CSV table of C-alpha atoms and ligand atoms in Angstrom, one decimal:
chain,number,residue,atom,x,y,z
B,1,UNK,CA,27.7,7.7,-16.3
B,2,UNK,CA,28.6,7.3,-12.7
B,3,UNK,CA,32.3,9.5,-13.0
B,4,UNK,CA,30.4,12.0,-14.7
B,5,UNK,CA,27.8,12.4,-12.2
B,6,UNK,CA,30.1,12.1,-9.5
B,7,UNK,CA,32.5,15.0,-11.3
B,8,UNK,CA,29.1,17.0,-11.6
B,9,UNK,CA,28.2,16.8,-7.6
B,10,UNK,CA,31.5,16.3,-6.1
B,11,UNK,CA,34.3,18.2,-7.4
B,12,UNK,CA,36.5,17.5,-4.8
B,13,UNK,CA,36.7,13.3,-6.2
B,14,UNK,CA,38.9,12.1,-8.5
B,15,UNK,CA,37.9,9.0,-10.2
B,16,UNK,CA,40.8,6.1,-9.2
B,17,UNK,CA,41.0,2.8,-9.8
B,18,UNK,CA,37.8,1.3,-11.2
B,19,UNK,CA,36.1,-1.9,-13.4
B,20,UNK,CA,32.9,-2.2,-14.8
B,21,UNK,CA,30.5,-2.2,-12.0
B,22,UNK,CA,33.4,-1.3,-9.6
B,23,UNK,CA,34.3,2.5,-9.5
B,24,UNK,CA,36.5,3.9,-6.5
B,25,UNK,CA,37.2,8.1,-6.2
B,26,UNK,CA,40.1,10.0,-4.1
B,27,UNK,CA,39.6,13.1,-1.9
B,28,UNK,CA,41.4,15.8,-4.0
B,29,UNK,CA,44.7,16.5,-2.0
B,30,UNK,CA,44.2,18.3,1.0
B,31,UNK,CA,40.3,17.6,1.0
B,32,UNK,CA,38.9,15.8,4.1
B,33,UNK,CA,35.6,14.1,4.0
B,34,UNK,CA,32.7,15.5,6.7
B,35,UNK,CA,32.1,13.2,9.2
B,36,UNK,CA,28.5,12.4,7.4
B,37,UNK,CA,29.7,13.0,4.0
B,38,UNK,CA,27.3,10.5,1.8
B,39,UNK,CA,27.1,9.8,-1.4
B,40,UNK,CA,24.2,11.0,-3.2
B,41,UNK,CA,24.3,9.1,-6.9
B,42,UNK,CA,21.5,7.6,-9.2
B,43,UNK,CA,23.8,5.4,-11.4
B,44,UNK,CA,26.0,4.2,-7.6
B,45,UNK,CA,24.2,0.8,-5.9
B,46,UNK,CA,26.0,1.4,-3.1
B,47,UNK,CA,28.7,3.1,-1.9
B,48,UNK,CA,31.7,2.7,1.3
B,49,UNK,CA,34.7,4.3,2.6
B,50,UNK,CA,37.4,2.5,0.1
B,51,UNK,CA,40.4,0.6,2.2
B,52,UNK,CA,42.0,-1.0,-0.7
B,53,UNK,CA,43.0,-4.0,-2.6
B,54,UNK,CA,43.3,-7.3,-1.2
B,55,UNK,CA,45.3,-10.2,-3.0
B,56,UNK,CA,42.9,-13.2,-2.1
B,57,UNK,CA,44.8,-16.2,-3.8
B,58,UNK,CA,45.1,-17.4,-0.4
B,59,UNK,CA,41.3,-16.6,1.0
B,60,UNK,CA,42.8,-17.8,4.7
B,61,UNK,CA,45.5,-15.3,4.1
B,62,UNK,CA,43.2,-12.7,2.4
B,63,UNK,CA,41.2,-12.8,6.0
B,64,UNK,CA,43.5,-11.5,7.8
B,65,UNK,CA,44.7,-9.0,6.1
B,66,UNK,CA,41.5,-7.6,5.7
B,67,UNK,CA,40.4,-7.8,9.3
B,68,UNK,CA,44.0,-5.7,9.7
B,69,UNK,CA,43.0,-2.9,7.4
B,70,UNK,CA,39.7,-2.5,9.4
B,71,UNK,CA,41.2,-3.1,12.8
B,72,UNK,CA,39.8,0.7,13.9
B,73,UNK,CA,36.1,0.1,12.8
B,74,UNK,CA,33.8,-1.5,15.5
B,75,UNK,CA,32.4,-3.9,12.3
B,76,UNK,CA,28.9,-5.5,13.4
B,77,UNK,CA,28.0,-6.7,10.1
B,78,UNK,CA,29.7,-8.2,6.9
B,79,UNK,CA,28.9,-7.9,3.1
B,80,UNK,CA,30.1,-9.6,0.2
B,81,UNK,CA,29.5,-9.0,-3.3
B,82,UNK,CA,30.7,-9.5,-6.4
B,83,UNK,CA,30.7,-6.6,-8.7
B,84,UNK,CA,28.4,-6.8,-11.6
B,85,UNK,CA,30.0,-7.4,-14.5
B,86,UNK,CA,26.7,-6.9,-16.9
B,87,UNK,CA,26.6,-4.0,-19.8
B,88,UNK,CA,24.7,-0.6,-18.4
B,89,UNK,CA,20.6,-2.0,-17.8
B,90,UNK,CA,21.6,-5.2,-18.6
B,91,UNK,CA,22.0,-6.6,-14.7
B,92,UNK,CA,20.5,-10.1,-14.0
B,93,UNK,CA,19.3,-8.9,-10.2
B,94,UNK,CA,17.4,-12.3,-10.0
B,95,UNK,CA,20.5,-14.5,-10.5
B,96,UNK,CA,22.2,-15.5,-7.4
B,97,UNK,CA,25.4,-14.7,-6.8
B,98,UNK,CA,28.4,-17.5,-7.2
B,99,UNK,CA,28.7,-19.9,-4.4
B,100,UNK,CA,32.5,-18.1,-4.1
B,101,UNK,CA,30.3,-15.6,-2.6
B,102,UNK,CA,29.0,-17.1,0.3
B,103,UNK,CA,32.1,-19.0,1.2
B,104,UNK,CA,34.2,-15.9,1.0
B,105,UNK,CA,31.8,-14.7,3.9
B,106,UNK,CA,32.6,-17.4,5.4
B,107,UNK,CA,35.9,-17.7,5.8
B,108,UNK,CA,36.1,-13.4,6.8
B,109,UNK,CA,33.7,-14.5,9.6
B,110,UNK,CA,35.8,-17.4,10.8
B,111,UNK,CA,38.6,-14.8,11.0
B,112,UNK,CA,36.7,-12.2,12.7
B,113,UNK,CA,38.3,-10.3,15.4
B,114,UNK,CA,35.1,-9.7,16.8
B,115,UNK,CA,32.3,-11.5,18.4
B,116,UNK,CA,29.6,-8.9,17.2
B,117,UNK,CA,28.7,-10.4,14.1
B,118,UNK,CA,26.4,-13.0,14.0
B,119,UNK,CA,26.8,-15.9,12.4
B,120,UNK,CA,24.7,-18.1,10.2
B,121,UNK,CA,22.5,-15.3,8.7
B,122,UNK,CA,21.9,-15.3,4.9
B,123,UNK,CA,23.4,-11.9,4.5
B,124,UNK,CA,21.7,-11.8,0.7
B,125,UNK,CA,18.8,-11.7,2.2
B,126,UNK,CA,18.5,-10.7,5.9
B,127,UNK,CA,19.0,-6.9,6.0
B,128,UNK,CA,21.3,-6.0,8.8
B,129,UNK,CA,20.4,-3.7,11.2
B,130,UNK,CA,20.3,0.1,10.6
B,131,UNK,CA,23.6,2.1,12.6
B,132,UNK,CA,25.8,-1.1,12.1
B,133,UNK,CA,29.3,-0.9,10.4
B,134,UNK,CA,29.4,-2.9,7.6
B,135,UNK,CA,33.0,-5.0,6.2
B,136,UNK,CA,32.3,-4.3,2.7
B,137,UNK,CA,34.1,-6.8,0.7
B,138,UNK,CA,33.9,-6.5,-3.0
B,139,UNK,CA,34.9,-9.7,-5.0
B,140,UNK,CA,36.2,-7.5,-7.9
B,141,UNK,CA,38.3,-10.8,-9.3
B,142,UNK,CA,37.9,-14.6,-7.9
B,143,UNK,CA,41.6,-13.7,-6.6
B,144,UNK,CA,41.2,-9.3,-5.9
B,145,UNK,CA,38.8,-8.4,-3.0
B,146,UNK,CA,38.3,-4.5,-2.0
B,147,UNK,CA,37.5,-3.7,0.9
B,148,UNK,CA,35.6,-0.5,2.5
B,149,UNK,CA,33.0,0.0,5.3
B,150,UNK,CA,29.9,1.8,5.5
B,151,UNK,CA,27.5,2.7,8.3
B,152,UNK,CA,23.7,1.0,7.3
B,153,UNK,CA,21.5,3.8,6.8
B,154,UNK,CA,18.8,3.4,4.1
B,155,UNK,CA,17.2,0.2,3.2
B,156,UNK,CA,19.5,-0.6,0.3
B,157,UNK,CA,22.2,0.1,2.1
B,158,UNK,CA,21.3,-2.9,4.5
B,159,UNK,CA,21.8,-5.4,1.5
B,160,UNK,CA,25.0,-6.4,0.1
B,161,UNK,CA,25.6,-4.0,-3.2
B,162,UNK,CA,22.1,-2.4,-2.7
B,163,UNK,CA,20.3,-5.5,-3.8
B,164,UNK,CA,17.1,-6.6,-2.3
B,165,UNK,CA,15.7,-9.8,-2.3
B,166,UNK,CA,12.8,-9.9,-4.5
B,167,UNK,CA,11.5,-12.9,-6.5
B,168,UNK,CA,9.6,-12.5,-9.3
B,169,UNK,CA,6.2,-14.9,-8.2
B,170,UNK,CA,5.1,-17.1,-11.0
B,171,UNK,CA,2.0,-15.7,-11.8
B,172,UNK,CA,3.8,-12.4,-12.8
B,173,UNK,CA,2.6,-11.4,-16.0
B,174,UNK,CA,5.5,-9.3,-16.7
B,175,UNK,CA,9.4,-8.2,-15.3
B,176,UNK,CA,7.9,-4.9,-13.9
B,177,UNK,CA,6.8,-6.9,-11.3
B,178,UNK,CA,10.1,-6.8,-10.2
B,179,UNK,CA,10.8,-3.3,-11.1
B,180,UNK,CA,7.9,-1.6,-9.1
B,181,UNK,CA,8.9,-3.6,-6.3
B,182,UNK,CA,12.2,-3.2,-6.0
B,183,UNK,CA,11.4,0.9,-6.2
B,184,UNK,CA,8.7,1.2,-3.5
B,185,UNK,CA,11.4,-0.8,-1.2
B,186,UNK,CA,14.0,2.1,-1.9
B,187,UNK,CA,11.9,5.1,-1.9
B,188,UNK,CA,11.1,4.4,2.2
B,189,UNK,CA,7.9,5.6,1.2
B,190,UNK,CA,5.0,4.8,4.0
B,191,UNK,CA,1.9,4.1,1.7
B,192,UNK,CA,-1.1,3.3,3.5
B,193,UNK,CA,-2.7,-0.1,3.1
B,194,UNK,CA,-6.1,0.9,1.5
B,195,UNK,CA,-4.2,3.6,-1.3
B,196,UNK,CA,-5.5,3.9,-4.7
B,197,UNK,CA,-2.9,4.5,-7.1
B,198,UNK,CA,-3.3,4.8,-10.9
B,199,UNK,CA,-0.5,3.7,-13.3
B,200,UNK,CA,0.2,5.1,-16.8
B,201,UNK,CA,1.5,2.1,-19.2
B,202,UNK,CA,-0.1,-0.4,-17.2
B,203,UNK,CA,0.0,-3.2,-19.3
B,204,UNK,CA,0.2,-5.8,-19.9
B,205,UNK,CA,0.1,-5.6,-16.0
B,206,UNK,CA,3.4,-7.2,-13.9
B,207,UNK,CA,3.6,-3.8,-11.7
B,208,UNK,CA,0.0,-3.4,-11.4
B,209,UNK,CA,0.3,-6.7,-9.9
B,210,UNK,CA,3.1,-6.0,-7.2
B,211,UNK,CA,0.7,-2.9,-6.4
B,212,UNK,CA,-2.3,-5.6,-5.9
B,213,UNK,CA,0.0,-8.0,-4.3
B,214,UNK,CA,0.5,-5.7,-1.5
B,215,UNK,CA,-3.8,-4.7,-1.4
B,216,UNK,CA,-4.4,-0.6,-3.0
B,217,UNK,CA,-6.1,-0.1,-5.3
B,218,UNK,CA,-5.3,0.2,-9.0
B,219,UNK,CA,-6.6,2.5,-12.1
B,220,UNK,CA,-4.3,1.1,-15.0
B,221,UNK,CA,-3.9,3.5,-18.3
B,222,UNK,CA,-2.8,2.0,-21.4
B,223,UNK,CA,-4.2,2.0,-25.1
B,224,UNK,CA,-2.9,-2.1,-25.1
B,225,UNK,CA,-4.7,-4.5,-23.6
B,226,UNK,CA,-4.4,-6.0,-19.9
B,227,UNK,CA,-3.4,-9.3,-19.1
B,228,UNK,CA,-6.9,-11.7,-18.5
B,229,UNK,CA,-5.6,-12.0,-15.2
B,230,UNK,CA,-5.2,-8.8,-14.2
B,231,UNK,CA,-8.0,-7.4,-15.7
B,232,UNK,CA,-10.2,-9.9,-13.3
B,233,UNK,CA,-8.6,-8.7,-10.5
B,234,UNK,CA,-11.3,-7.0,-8.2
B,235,UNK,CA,-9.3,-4.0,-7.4
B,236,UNK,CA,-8.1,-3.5,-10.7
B,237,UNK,CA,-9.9,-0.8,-13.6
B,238,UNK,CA,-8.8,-0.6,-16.8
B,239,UNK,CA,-8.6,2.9,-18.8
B,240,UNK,CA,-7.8,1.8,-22.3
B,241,UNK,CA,-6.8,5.3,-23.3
B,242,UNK,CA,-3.3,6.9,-23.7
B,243,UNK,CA,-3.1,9.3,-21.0
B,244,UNK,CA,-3.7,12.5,-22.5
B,245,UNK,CA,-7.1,11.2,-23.9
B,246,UNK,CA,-7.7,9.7,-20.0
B,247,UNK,CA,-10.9,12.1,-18.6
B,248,UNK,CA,-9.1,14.2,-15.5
B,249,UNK,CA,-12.1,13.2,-13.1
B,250,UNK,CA,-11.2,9.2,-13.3
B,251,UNK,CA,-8.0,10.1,-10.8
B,252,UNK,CA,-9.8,12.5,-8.7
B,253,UNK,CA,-9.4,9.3,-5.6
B,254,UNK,CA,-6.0,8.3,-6.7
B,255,UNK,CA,-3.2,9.5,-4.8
B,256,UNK,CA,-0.7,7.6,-5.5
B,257,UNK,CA,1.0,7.4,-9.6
B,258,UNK,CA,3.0,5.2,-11.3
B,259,UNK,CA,4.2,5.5,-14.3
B,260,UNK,CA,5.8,3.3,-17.1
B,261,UNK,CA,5.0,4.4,-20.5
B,262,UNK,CA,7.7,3.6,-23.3
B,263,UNK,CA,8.3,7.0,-24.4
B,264,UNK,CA,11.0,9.9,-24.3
B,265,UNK,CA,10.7,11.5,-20.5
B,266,UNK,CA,9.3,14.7,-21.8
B,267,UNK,CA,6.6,12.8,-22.8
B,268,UNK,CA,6.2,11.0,-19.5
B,269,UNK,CA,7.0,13.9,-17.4
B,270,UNK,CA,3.8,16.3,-19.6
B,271,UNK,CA,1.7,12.8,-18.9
B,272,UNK,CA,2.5,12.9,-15.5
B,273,UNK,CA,2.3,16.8,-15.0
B,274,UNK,CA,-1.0,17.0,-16.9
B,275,UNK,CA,-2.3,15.1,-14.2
B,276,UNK,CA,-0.9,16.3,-10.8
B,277,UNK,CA,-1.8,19.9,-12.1
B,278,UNK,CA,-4.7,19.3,-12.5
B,279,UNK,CA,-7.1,21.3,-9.9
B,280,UNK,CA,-9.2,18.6,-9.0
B,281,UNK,CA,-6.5,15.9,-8.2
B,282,UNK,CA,-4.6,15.6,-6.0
B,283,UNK,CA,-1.6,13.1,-5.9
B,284,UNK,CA,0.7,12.4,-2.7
B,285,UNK,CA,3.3,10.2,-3.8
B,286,UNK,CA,4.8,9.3,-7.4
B,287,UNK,CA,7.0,5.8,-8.9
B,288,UNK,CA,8.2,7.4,-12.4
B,289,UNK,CA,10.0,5.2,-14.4
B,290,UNK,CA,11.9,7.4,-17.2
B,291,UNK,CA,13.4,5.6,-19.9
B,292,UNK,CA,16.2,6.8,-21.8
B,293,UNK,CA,16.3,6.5,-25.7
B,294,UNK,CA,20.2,7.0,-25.5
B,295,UNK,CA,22.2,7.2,-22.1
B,296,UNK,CA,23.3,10.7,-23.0
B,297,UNK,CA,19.9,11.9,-21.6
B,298,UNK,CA,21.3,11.1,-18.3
B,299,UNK,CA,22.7,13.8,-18.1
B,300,UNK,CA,19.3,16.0,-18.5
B,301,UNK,CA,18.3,13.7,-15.0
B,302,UNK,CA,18.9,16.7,-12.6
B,303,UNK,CA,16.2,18.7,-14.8
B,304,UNK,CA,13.9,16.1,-14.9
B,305,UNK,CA,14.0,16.1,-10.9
B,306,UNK,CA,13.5,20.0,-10.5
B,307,UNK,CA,10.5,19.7,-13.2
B,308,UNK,CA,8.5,17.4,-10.8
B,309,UNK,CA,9.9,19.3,-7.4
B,310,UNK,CA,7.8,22.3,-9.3
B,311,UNK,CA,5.0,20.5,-9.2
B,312,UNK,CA,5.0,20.8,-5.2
B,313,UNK,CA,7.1,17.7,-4.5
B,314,UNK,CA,9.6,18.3,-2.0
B,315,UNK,CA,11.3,14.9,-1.7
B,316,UNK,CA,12.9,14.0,-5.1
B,317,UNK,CA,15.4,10.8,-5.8
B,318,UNK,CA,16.5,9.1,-8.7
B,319,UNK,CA,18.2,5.8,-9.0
B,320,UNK,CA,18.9,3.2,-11.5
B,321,UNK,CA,17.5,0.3,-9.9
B,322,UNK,CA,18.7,-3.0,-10.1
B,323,UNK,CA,15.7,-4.1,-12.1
B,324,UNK,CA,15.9,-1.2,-14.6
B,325,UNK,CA,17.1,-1.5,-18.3
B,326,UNK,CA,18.0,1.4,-20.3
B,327,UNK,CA,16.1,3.6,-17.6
B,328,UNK,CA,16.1,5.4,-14.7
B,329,UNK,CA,13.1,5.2,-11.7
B,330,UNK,CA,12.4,8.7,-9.8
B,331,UNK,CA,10.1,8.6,-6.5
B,332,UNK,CA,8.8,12.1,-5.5
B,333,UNK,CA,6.6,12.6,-2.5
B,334,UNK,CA,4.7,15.9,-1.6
B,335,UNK,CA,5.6,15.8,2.4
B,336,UNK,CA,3.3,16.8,4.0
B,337,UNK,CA,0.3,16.0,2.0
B,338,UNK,CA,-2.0,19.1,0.9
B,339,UNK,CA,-5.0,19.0,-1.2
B,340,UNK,CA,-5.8,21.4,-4.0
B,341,UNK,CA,-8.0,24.1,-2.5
B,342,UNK,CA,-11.9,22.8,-3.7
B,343,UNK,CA,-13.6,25.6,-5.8
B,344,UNK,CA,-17.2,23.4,-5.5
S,1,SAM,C1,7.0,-0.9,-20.6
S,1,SAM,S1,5.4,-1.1,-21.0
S,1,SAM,C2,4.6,-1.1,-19.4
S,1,SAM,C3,4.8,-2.3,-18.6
S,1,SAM,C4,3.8,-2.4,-17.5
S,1,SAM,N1,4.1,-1.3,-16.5
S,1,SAM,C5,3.7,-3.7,-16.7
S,1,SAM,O1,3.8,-3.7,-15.5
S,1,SAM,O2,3.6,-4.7,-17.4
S,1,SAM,C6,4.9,0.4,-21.7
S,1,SAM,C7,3.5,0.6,-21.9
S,1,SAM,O3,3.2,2.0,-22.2
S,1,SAM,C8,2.1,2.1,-22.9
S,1,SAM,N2,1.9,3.5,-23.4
S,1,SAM,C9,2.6,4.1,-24.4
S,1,SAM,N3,2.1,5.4,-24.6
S,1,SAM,C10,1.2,5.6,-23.6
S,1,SAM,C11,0.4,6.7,-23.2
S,1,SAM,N4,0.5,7.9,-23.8
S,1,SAM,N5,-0.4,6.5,-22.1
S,1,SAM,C12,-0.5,5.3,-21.5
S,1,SAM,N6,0.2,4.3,-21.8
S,1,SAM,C13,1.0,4.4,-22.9
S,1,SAM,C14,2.3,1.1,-24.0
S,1,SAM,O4,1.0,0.7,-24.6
S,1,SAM,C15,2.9,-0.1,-23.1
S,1,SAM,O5,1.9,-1.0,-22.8
């Protein structure tokens, strides 16, 4: 999914060396990268400037040799990662990495040129600061690190492989918990503390939960029922109706929409549309989760984007989050904000 998308938006890559969850690309010959170039991809984690293949039978060894291929980079900051190894939606974000990991990070810090990093910082889950260049070093095989660099920009790109550091709570009544979370975090969205959001496929309620966890204010939708202890919640309404049979005027004071309905994303996207058309609702900022029946609609993902930037939304991404299955999330934000004109 990821070579194709890349040969889609970037004909100028040719796909080079790669293993599951590890893909690298060349510059075609003669084809030099802008000094910003970026890599825009829903199906990449993360993504670096690629210095090779490091034999790391000998990690002491290994160290050195990858401080030498970097020797040019100011490096403030290191990551280490292994590269996921899990089938296409089937990623275990939760499970910690090997102990390897951490002791791999080690050992490149002892051998550190540089006094700029600092040391003793849980680089899993302390982000590093934004502007820093990051020592990517990608634990392909217990014995073959890759190394590359990148410059920490967005949020995700201030974890090691795009990973943030969510736990589920215990009281989460389902995995979307995790799901919702993990996509507000990415979309750099700034929600206000006292926003009402509805969600469509609400239950049995994990991400309507992560939405109350962090205080707005939530209208699920869902024919099924709503976990007991969601449904007590005292921000928390429950529409028990599929969407289309949802009465417009209940989301006139939502401006905020999730949804999470297990259907093609036609379907979710003439939910969703049904709603943010409407004239007397008006709806900032959107969390869509679209799921995809068979991976081949991946490819209809650009379409899907211009559909909702049609609806007025000017700022559009998609990504396949780390806590998404056989699914992709899009977050699409009308910037700035304007209300429907009132007719009343
Ligand atoms: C993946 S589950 C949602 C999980 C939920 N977001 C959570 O946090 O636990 C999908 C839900 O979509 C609901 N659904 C299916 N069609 C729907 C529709 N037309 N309108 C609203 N909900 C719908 C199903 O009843 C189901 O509960």
């Amino acid at each position: 999914m990821l070579k194709s998308e890349v040969a889609r938006n970037y004909p100028f890559l040719r796909p080079a060396f790669s293993r599951r969850g590890f893909v690298t690309f060349k510059f075609a010959e003669g084809v030099k990268p802008d000094e910003g170039f970026s890599l825009e991809a829903v199906f990449a984690r993360t993504w670096g400037f690629c210095f090779g293949r490091v034999p790391a039978s000998d990690w002491q060894v290994a160290a050195n040799e990858v401080w030498a291929k970097v020797a040019n980079i100011p490096v403030g900051w290191i990551h280490v990662w292994p590269r996921d190894t899990s089938p296409p939606g089937r990623s275990e974000p939760e499970k910690p990495w090997p102990a390897e990991i951490s002791q791999i990070q080690q050992v490149l810090m002892e051998h550190a040129p540089t006094k700029a990093i600092p040391p003793n910082v849980s680089q899993e889950s302390t982000p590093c600061p934004p502007g820093v260049w990051v020592l990517d070093c990608v634990v392909v095989e217990p014995t073959e690190w890759w190394i590359g660099i990148h410059r920490a920009g967005s949020l995700e790109s201030r974890y090691p492989g795009g990973r943030f550091p969510i736990v589920l709570p215990e009281y989460a009544v389902s995995r979307a918990y995790l799901k919702i979370e993990e996509a507000l975090r990415w979309s750099g969205f700034k929600i206000p503390a006292n926003a009402r959001w509805a969600e469509l496929g609400s239950a049995p309620g994990g991400a309507s939960q992560a939405l109350l966890d962090r205080g707005y204010e939530v209208l699920g939708v869902d024919p099924a029922e709503m976990h007991p202890l969601v449904l007590s919640h005292p921000k928390f309404t429950h529409l028990r109706r599929r969407t289309p049979q949802a009465p417009r005027r209940a989301f006139r004071k939502v401006r905020w929409l999730a949804a999470d309905i297990n259907a093609a994303p036609n379907y979710t996207l003439d939910a969703v549309e049904s709603i943010v058309t409407y004239p007397q609702v008006n709806i900032r900022g959107m969390i869509l989760t679209l799921k995809l029946p068979n991976w081949q609609l991946a490819e209809n993902i650009p379409e899907y984007m211009e559909r909702i930037r049609s609806w007025g939304y000017n700022i559009v991404k998609a990504r396949h989050l780390w806590n998404n299955r056989q699914e992709v999330c899009v977050a699409a934000l009308m910037k700035p904000f304007r209300r429907k004109p009132s007719h009343s």
